[in-house]
Coordinates of C-alpha atoms in Angstrom, one line a residue:
X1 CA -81.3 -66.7 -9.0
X2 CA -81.8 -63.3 -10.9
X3 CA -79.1 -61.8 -12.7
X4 CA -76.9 -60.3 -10.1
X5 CA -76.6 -56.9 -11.8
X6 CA -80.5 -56.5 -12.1
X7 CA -80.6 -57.4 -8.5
X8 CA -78.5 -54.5 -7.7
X9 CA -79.9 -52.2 -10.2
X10 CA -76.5 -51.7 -11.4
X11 CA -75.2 -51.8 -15.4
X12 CA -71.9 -54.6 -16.4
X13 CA -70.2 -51.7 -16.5
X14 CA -70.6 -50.5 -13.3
X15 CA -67.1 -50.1 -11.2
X16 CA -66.5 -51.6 -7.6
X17 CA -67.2 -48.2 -5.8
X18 CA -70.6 -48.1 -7.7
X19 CA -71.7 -52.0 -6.7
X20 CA -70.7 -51.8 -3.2
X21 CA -72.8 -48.2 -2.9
X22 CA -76.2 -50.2 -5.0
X23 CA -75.6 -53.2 -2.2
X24 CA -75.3 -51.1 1.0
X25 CA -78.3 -49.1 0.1
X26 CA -80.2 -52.0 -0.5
X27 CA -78.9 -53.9 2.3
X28 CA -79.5 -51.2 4.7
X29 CA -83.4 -51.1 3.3
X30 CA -84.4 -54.9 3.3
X31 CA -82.1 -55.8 6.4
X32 CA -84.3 -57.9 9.2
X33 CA -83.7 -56.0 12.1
X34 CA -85.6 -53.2 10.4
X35 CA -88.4 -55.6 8.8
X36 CA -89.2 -58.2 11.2
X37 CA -92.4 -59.2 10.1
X38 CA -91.5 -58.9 6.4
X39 CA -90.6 -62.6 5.1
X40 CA -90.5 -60.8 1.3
X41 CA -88.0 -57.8 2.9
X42 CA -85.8 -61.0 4.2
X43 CA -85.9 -62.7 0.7
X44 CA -84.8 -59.7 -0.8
X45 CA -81.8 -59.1 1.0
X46 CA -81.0 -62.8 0.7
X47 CA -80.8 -62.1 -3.1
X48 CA -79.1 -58.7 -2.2
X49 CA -76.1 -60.9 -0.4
X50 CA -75.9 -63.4 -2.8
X51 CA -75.9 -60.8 -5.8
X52 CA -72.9 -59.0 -3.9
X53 CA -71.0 -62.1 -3.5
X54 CA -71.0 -62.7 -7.3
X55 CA -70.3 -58.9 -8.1
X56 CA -68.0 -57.9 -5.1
X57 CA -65.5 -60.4 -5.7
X58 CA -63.6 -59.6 -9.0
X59 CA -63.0 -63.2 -9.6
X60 CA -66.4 -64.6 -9.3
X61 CA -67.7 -61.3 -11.3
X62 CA -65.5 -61.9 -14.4
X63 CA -66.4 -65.5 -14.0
X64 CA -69.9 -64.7 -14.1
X65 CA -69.5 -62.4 -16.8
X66 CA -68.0 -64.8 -19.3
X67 CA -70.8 -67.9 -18.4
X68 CA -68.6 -70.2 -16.1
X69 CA -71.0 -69.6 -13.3
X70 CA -74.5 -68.9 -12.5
X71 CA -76.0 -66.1 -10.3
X72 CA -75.4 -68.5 -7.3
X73 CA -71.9 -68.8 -8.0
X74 CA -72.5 -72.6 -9.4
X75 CA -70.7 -73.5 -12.7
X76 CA -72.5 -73.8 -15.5
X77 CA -72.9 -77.1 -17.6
X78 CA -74.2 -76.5 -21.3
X79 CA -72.8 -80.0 -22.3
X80 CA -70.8 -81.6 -25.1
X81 CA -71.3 -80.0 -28.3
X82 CA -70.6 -82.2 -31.1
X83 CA -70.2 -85.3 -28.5
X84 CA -71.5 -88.1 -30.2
X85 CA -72.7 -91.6 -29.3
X86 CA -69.5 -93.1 -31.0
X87 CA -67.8 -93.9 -27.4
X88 CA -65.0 -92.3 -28.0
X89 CA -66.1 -89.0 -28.8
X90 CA -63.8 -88.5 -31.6
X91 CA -64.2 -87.5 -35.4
X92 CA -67.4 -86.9 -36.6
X93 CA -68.6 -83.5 -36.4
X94 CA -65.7 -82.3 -34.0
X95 CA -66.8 -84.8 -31.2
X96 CA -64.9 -83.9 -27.6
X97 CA -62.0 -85.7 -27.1
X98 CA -61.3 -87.4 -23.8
X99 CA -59.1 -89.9 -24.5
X100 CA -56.4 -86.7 -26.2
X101 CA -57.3 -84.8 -23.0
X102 CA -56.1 -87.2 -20.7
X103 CA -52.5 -87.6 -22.6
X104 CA -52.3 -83.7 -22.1
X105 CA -53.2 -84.3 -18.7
X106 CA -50.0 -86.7 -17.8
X107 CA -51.5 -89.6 -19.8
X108 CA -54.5 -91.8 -19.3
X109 CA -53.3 -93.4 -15.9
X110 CA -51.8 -90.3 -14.2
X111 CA -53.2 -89.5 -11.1
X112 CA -55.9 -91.7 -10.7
X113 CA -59.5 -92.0 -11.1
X114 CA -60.5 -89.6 -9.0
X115 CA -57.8 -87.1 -10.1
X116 CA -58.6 -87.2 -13.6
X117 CA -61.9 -86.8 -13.4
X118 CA -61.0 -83.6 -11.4
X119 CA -59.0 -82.6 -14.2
X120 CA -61.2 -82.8 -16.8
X121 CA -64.4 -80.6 -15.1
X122 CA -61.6 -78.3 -14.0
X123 CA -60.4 -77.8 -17.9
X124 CA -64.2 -78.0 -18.5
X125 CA -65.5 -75.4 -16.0
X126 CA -62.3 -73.4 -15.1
X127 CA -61.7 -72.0 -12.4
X128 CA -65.3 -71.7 -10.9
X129 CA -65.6 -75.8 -10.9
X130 CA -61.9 -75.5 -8.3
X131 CA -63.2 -72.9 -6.2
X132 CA -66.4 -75.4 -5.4
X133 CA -64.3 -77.8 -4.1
X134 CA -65.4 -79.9 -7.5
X135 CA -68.8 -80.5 -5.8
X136 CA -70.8 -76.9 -7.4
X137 CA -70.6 -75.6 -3.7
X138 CA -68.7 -72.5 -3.3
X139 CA -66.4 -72.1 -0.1
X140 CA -67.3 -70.6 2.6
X141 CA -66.2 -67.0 2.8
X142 CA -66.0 -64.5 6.2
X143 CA -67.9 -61.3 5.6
X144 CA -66.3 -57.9 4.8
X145 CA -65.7 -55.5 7.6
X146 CA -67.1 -52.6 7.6
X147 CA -65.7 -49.4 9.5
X148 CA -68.0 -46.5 11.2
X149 CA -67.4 -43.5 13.2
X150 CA -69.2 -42.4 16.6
X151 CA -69.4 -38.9 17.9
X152 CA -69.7 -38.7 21.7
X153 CA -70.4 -36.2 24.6
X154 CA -67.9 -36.0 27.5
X155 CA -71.5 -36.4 29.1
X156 CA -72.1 -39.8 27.2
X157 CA -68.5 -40.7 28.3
X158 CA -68.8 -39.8 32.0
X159 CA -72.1 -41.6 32.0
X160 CA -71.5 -44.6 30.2
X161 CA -74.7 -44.2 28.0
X162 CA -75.8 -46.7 25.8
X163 CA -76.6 -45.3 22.4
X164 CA -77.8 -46.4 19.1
X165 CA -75.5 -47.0 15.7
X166 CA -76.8 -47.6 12.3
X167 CA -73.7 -49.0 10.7
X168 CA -73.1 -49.4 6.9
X169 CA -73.9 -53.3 6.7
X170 CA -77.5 -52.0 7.4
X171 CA -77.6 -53.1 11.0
X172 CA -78.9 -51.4 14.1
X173 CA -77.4 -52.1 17.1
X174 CA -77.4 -50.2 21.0
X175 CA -73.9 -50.0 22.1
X176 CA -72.4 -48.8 25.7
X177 CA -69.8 -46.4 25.5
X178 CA -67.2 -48.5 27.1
X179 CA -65.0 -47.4 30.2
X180 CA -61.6 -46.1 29.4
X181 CA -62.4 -44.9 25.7
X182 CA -59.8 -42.3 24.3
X183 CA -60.6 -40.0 21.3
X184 CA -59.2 -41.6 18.3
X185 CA -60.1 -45.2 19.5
X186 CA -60.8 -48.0 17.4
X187 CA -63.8 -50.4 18.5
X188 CA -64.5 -53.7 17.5
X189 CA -67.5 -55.2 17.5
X190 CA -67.7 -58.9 16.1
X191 CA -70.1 -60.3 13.6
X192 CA -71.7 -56.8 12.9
X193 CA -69.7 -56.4 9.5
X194 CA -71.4 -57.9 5.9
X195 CA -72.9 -61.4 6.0
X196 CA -70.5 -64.3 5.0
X197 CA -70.7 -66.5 2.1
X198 CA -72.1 -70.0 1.9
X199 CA -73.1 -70.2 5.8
X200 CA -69.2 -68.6 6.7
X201 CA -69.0 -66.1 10.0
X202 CA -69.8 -62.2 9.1
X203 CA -67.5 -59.9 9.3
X204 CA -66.4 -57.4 12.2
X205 CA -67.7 -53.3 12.5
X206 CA -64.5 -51.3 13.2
X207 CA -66.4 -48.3 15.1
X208 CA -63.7 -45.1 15.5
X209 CA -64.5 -43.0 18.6
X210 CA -64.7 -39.6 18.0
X211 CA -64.9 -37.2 21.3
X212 CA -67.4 -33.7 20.2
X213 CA -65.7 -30.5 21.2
X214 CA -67.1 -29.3 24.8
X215 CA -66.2 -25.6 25.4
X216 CA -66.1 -26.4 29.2
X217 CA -63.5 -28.6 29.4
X218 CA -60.0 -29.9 27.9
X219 CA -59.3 -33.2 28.1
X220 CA -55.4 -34.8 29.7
X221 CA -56.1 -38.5 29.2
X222 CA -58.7 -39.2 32.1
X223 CA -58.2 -35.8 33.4
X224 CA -60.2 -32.8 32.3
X225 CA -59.4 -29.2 32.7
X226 CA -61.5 -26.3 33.3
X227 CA -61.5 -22.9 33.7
X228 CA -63.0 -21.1 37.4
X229 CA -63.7 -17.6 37.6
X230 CA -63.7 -15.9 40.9
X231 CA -64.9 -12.3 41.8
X232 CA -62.5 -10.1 42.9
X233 CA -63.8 -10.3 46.4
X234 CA -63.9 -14.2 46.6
X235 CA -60.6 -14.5 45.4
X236 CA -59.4 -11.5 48.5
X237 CA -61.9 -13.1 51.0
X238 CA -62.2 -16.6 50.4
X239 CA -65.2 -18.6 50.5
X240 CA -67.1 -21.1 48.6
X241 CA -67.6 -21.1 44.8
X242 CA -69.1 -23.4 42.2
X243 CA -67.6 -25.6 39.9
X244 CA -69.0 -27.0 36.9
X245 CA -68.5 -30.9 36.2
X246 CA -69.8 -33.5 34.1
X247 CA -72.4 -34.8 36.8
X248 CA -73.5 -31.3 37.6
X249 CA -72.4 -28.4 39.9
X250 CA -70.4 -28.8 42.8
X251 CA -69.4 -26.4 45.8
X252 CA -65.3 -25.5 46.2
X253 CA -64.1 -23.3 48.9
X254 CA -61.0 -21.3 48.1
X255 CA -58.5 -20.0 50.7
X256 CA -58.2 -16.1 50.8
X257 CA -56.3 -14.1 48.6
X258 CA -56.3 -16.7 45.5
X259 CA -54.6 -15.4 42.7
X260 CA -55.5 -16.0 38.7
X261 CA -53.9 -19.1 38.0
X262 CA -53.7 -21.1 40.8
X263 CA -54.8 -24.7 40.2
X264 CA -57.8 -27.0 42.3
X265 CA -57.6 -30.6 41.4
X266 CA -61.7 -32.4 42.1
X267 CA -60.7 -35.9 42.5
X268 CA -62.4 -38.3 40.6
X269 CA -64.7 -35.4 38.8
X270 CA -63.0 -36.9 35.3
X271 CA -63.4 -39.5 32.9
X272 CA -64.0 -43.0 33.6
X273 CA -61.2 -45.5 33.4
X274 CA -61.4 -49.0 32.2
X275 CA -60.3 -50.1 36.2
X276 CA -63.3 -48.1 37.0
X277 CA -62.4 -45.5 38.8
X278 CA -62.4 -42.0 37.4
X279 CA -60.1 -39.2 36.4
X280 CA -59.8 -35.8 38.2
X281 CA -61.0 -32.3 37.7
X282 CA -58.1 -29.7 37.2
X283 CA -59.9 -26.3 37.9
X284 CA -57.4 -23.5 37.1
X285 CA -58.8 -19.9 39.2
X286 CA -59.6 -16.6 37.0
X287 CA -60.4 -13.7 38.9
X288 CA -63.0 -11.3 37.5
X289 CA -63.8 -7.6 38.7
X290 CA -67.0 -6.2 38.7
X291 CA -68.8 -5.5 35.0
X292 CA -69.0 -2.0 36.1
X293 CA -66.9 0.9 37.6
X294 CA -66.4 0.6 41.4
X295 CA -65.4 4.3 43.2
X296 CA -64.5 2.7 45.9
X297 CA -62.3 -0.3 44.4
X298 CA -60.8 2.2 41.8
X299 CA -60.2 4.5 45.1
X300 CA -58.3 1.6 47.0
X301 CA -56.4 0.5 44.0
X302 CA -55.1 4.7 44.1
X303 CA -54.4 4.4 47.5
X304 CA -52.2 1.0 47.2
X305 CA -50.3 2.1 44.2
X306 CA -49.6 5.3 45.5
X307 CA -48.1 3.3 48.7
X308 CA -46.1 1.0 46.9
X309 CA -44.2 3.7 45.0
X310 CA -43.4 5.4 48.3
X311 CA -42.6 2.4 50.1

């Protein structure tokens, strides 16, 4: 195993926000989904995981940094310096002393064989030799979560569309927009976060659902609202109109003299709800007049006003 910091391309001095950009950037580039038939791009980000392991855990990095582990996260064993062949291993060049160890352990019978052989490789090794179980295998760690953000239509919404994420772990994944999504909603979608350590499960993408503005429409929960506007001579007539909704145009008719205002609910012309129904269309009625002078409207309008203040 390379030197993890090399690995990265990052210095020792290089702070947690720095080695967690160097590994998503690299993960992102040698991930398989994106090289398939690349068996060096998959070796690469096999050494890009197991360099982030070492340098994305604070312990393991300053355990790394001082020697009492490798770039695989295995202690290190540089043996017994001074340890002669004198049995005991004392005197004589500052031999290593087991016997004055295992008093300072509890004494020579405390705990056991087993336990004070433990002892000693965990004095020896630190920490890093107890984190391996005492074996040199490190344990099994779950991935890192990572969270994302989606931007959506109300058209996506209404028609369920599947759509494609690139998350922050590297992957790339095609993901339904599910029924009953709110703006502000927090996904999750398992074993799509950062690899785990030493063959433990990844972690877990935490995908935010973010709805994109639509000038058409303001949403009420699984309701939407919209605005219709009727010509003057609709709204004194009656008659049919069209209404704009998220699967396309639809025909309304409207009783005579409608005012500005009054309210036409489209059932089911909403959002989708997780039982799988949908939400209704709340059209509320604006009547127009014409873009450009009438005689004979501005006439009548003369005539009624002129009755009403007589009346």
């Amino acid at each position: 195993m390379r030197n993890p910091y090399d690995v990265l391309g990052v210095s020792r001095s290089a702070d947690e926000a720095e080695i967690k950009k160097a590994f998503r950037k690299l993960a992102k580039a040698y991930h398989p989904d994106r090289n398939k038939n690349d068996a060096k791009a998959q070796d690469r980000f096999s050494e890009v995981n197991q360099a982030y392991e070492i340098l994305g855990d604070a312990k393991k990095r300053e355990q790394f940094d001082r020697g009492a582990i490798d770039g695989d996260g295995k202690p290190r064993f540089t043996g017994f310096e001074g340890f002669g062949a004198g049995g005991a291993g004392r005197g004589g060049g500052g031999g290593f002393d087991f016997e004055s160890m295992a008093r300072a352990r509890g004494g020579a019978g405390g705990g056991g064989a087993g336990g004070f052989g433990e002892d000693i490789f965990s004095h020896l090794f630190g920490e890093a030799f107890r984190s391996a179980g005492g074996a040199g295998r490190a344990a099994p760690q779950k991935g890192e979560d990572v969270a994302a953000e989606l931007t959506v239509t109300l058209d996506q919404v209404a028609n369920e569309t599947k759509l494609r994420l690139n998350l922050p772990s590297g992957r790339e994944v095609d993901a339904v927009v599910p029924k009953g999504v709110v703006d502000g909603q927090v996904i999750r979608l398992r074993g799509l976060g950062y690899p785990g350590a030493n063959g433990a499960e990844p972690g877990d993408a935490l995908l935010t659902i973010r709805f994109a503005p639509d000038s058409r429409f303001e949403i009420e929960g699984s309701d939407l609202r919209t605005t219709a506007e009727v010509p003057l001579e609709d709204a004194v007539l009656g008659g049919p109109i069209r209404i704009q909704t998220l699967t396309g145009a639809v025909e309304m008719k409207i009783p005579p003299m409608t005012s500005s205002g009054r309210v036409f609910r489209l059932r089911g012309k909403g959002l989708p709800k997780k039982d799988g129904t949908k939400g209704d269309l709340l059209a509320t009625v604006a009547v127009t007049l014409p873009a450009n002078a009438d005689e004979a409207l501005t006439e009548f309008a003369r005539k009624r006003r002129a009755a009403a203040a007589t009346s």
